């Protein structure tokens, strides 16, 4: 993905968590997100919401993103600062 694609996010540091877009698909997306500190639940939800904007079907007519629900969230261990893959 290009920097242009990532710049679709209106967020700036330290709230912009997406560092790289891996998939910008019709109905799915995947991004690498990075947390500078141990992430809170709010930061995890925000990172997921930022990833949603790269589902290309959302921005045909609407230049924004909407996260309406999160399900099948799996934490295999406590999160620490660092990089993670988020899929929507």
PDB file of C-alpha atoms in Angstrom:
ATOM      1  CA  UNK A   1       0.000   0.000   0.000  1.00  0.00           C
ATOM      2  CA  UNK A   2       1.132   3.487  -0.664  1.00  0.00           C
ATOM      3  CA  UNK A   3       1.595   6.316   1.794  1.00  0.00           C
ATOM      4  CA  UNK A   4      -1.470   7.857   0.116  1.00  0.00           C
ATOM      5  CA  UNK A   5      -3.582   4.937   1.317  1.00  0.00           C
ATOM      6  CA  UNK A   6      -2.337   5.254   4.888  1.00  0.00           C
ATOM      7  CA  UNK A   7      -2.947   8.989   4.728  1.00  0.00           C
ATOM      8  CA  UNK A   8      -6.672   8.292   4.297  1.00  0.00           C
ATOM      9  CA  UNK A   9      -6.606   8.171   8.092  1.00  0.00           C
ATOM     10  CA  UNK A  10      -7.271  11.595   9.609  1.00  0.00           C
ATOM     11  CA  UNK A  11      -5.413  10.578  12.768  1.00  0.00           C
ATOM     12  CA  UNK A  12      -1.972  11.870  13.712  1.00  0.00           C
ATOM     13  CA  UNK A  13       0.598  10.507  16.139  1.00  0.00           C
ATOM     14  CA  UNK A  14       0.288   9.345  18.841  1.00  0.00           C
ATOM     15  CA  UNK A  15      -3.244   8.203  17.935  1.00  0.00           C
ATOM     16  CA  UNK A  16      -2.472   6.890  14.429  1.00  0.00           C
ATOM     17  CA  UNK A  17      -1.721   3.241  15.096  1.00  0.00           C
ATOM     18  CA  UNK A  18      -1.652   1.902  11.507  1.00  0.00           C
ATOM     19  CA  UNK A  19       1.914   1.756  10.227  1.00  0.00           C
ATOM     20  CA  UNK A  20       1.439  -0.468   7.161  1.00  0.00           C
ATOM     21  CA  UNK A  21      -1.573  -1.667   5.176  1.00  0.00           C
ATOM     22  CA  UNK A  22      -1.230  -5.285   4.086  1.00  0.00           C
ATOM     23  CA  UNK A  23      -4.667  -5.835   2.518  1.00  0.00           C
ATOM     24  CA  UNK A  24      -7.156  -3.264   1.262  1.00  0.00           C
ATOM     25  CA  UNK A  25      -9.872  -5.549  -0.026  1.00  0.00           C
ATOM     26  CA  UNK A  26     -13.480  -5.312  -1.077  1.00  0.00           C
ATOM     27  CA  UNK A  27     -14.726  -6.848   2.177  1.00  0.00           C
ATOM     28  CA  UNK A  28     -11.613  -7.259   4.305  1.00  0.00           C
ATOM     29  CA  UNK A  29      -8.476  -5.459   5.360  1.00  0.00           C
ATOM     30  CA  UNK A  30      -5.311  -6.144   7.301  1.00  0.00           C
ATOM     31  CA  UNK A  31      -2.828  -3.721   8.774  1.00  0.00           C
ATOM     32  CA  UNK A  32       0.238  -3.652  10.943  1.00  0.00           C
ATOM     33  CA  UNK A  33      -0.448  -1.447  13.947  1.00  0.00           C
ATOM     34  CA  UNK A  34       2.084  -0.257  16.461  1.00  0.00           C
ATOM     35  CA  UNK A  35       1.674   0.727  20.083  1.00  0.00           C
ATOM     36  CA  UNK A  36       4.403   2.855  21.650  1.00  0.00           C
ATOM     37  CA  UNK A  37       3.171   1.849  25.122  1.00  0.00           C
ATOM     38  CA  UNK A  38       1.253  -1.092  26.567  1.00  0.00           C
ATOM     39  CA  UNK A  39      -2.108  -0.751  24.786  1.00  0.00           C
ATOM     40  CA  UNK A  40      -5.333  -0.111  26.627  1.00  0.00           C
ATOM     41  CA  UNK A  41      -8.639  -1.595  25.504  1.00  0.00           C
ATOM     42  CA  UNK A  42      -9.508   1.814  24.017  1.00  0.00           C
ATOM     43  CA  UNK A  43      -6.287   1.780  21.950  1.00  0.00           C
ATOM     44  CA  UNK A  44      -7.028  -1.730  20.677  1.00  0.00           C
ATOM     45  CA  UNK A  45     -10.547  -0.711  19.633  1.00  0.00           C
ATOM     46  CA  UNK A  46      -9.188   2.424  17.952  1.00  0.00           C
ATOM     47  CA  UNK A  47      -6.573   0.409  16.036  1.00  0.00           C
ATOM     48  CA  UNK A  48      -9.334  -1.910  14.795  1.00  0.00           C
ATOM     49  CA  UNK A  49     -11.455   1.082  13.760  1.00  0.00           C
ATOM     50  CA  UNK A  50      -8.528   2.576  11.842  1.00  0.00           C
ATOM     51  CA  UNK A  51      -8.012  -0.713  10.016  1.00  0.00           C
ATOM     52  CA  UNK A  52     -11.664  -0.757   8.874  1.00  0.00           C
ATOM     53  CA  UNK A  53     -11.132   2.284   6.599  1.00  0.00           C
ATOM     54  CA  UNK A  54      -9.069   0.090   4.260  1.00  0.00           C
ATOM     55  CA  UNK A  55     -12.072  -2.060   3.350  1.00  0.00           C
ATOM     56  CA  UNK A  56     -12.429  -0.557  -0.099  1.00  0.00           C
ATOM     57  CA  UNK A  57     -16.190  -1.024  -0.356  1.00  0.00           C
ATOM     58  CA  UNK A  58     -16.615   1.481   2.491  1.00  0.00           C
ATOM     59  CA  UNK A  59     -15.011   4.417   0.757  1.00  0.00           C
ATOM     60  CA  UNK A  60     -16.632   4.279  -2.648  1.00  0.00           C
ATOM     61  CA  UNK A  61     -19.261   6.798  -1.574  1.00  0.00           C
ATOM     62  CA  UNK A  62     -18.181   7.557   1.977  1.00  0.00           C
ATOM     63  CA  UNK A  63     -14.794   8.992   2.850  1.00  0.00           C
ATOM     64  CA  UNK A  64     -14.594   7.666   6.380  1.00  0.00           C
ATOM     65  CA  UNK A  65     -14.691   4.539   8.470  1.00  0.00           C
ATOM     66  CA  UNK A  66     -17.196   3.034  10.814  1.00  0.00           C
ATOM     67  CA  UNK A  67     -16.587   0.310  13.364  1.00  0.00           C
ATOM     68  CA  UNK A  68     -19.941  -0.992  14.545  1.00  0.00           C
ATOM     69  CA  UNK A  69     -18.926  -4.135  16.408  1.00  0.00           C
ATOM     70  CA  UNK A  70     -16.012  -6.343  17.318  1.00  0.00           C
ATOM     71  CA  UNK A  71     -16.384 -10.110  17.544  1.00  0.00           C
ATOM     72  CA  UNK A  72     -14.073 -13.071  17.547  1.00  0.00           C
ATOM     73  CA  UNK A  73     -11.462 -10.991  19.355  1.00  0.00           C
ATOM     74  CA  UNK A  74      -8.747 -13.356  20.521  1.00  0.00           C
ATOM     75  CA  UNK A  75      -5.997 -12.439  22.924  1.00  0.00           C
ATOM     76  CA  UNK A  76      -3.527 -15.261  23.264  1.00  0.00           C
ATOM     77  CA  UNK A  77      -1.391 -13.404  25.780  1.00  0.00           C
ATOM     78  CA  UNK A  78      -1.363  -9.977  27.434  1.00  0.00           C
ATOM     79  CA  UNK A  79      -0.451  -7.244  24.976  1.00  0.00           C
ATOM     80  CA  UNK A  80       2.737  -5.294  25.298  1.00  0.00           C
ATOM     81  CA  UNK A  81       4.036  -2.322  23.376  1.00  0.00           C
ATOM     82  CA  UNK A  82       5.055  -3.284  19.874  1.00  0.00           C
ATOM     83  CA  UNK A  83       3.621  -4.200  16.471  1.00  0.00           C
ATOM     84  CA  UNK A  84       0.571  -6.370  15.774  1.00  0.00           C
ATOM     85  CA  UNK A  85      -1.440  -7.498  12.777  1.00  0.00           C
ATOM     86  CA  UNK A  86      -5.101  -6.442  12.797  1.00  0.00           C
ATOM     87  CA  UNK A  87      -7.601  -8.048  10.399  1.00  0.00           C
ATOM     88  CA  UNK A  88     -11.125  -6.834   9.681  1.00  0.00           C
TER      89      UNK A  88
END
